[in-house]
Short mmCIF file of C-alpha atoms in Angstrom, two decimals:
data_model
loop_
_atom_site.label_atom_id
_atom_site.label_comp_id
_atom_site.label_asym_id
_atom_site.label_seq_id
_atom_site.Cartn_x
_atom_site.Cartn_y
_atom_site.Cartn_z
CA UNK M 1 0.00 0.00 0.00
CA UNK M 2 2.14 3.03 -1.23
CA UNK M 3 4.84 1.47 -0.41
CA UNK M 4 4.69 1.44 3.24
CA UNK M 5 5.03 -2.35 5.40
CA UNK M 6 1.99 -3.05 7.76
CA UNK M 7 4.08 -2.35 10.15
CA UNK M 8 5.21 1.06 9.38
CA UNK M 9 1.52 1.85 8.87
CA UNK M 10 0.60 0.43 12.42
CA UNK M 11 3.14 2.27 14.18
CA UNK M 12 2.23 5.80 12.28
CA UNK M 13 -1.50 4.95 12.96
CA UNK M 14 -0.83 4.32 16.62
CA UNK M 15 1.55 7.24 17.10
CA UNK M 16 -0.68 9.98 16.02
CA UNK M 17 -4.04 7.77 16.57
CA UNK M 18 -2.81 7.46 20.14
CA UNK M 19 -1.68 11.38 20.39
CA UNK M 20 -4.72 13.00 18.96
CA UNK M 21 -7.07 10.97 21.57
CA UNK M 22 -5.06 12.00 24.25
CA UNK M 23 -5.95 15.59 22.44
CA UNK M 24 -9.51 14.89 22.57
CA UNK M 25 -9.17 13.69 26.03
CA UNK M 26 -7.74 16.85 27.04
CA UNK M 27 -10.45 19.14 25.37
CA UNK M 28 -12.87 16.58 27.12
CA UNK M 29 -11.45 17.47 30.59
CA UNK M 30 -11.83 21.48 29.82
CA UNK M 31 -15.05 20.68 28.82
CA UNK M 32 -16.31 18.94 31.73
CA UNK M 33 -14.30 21.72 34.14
CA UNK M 34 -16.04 24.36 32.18
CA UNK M 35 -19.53 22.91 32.04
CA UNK M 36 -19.23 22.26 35.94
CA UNK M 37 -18.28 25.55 36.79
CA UNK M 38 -15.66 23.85 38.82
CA UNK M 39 -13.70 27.27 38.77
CA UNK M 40 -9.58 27.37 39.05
CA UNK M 41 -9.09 25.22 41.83
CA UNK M 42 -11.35 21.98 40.64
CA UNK M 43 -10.29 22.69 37.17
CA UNK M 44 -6.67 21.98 38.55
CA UNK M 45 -7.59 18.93 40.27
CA UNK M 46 -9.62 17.72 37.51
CA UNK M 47 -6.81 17.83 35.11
CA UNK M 48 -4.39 16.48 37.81
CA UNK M 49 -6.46 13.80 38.35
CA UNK M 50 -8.04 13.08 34.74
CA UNK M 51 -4.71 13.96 32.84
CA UNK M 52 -2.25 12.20 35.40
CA UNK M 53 -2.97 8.77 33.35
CA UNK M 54 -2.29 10.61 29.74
CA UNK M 55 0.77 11.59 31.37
CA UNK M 56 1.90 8.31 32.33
CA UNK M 57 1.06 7.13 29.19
CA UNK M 58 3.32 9.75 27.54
CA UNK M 59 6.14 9.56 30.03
CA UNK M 60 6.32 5.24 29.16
CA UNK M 61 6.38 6.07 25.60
CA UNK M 62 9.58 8.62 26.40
CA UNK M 63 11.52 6.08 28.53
CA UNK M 64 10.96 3.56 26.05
CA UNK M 65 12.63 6.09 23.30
CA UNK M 66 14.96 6.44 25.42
CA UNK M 67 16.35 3.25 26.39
CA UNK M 68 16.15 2.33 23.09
CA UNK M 69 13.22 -0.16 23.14
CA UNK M 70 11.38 1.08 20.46
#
């Protein structure tokens, strides 16, 4: 298909797949802090709370470059 190995089509589809639902999840979070009136203080926790597993999510990914595990 154009060229490209299933592979190198899974791993685009699951890098940017992946990052633009952690997008949506974020913009989901403002949403519900916005529509809740939650104000600064629960909008903080809400996205410390919410967000903390997109983070973890990101930070694997990172360590993963990084140690060459890809």
């Amino acid at each position: 298909m154009g060229g490209y190995t299933e592979a190198e089509i899974a791993q685009f589809g699951l890098t940017f797949g992946v990052s633009a639902f952690m997008l949506y999840m974020v913009f989901i979070i403002a949403q519900l802090a916005r529509e809740s009136k939650a104000g600064k203080f629960g909008t903080f926790v809400l996205f410390l709370a919410l967000g903390f597993g997109l983070l973890g999510f990101a930070i694997k990914g990172v360590i993963k470059w990084i140690l060459g595990g890809e």
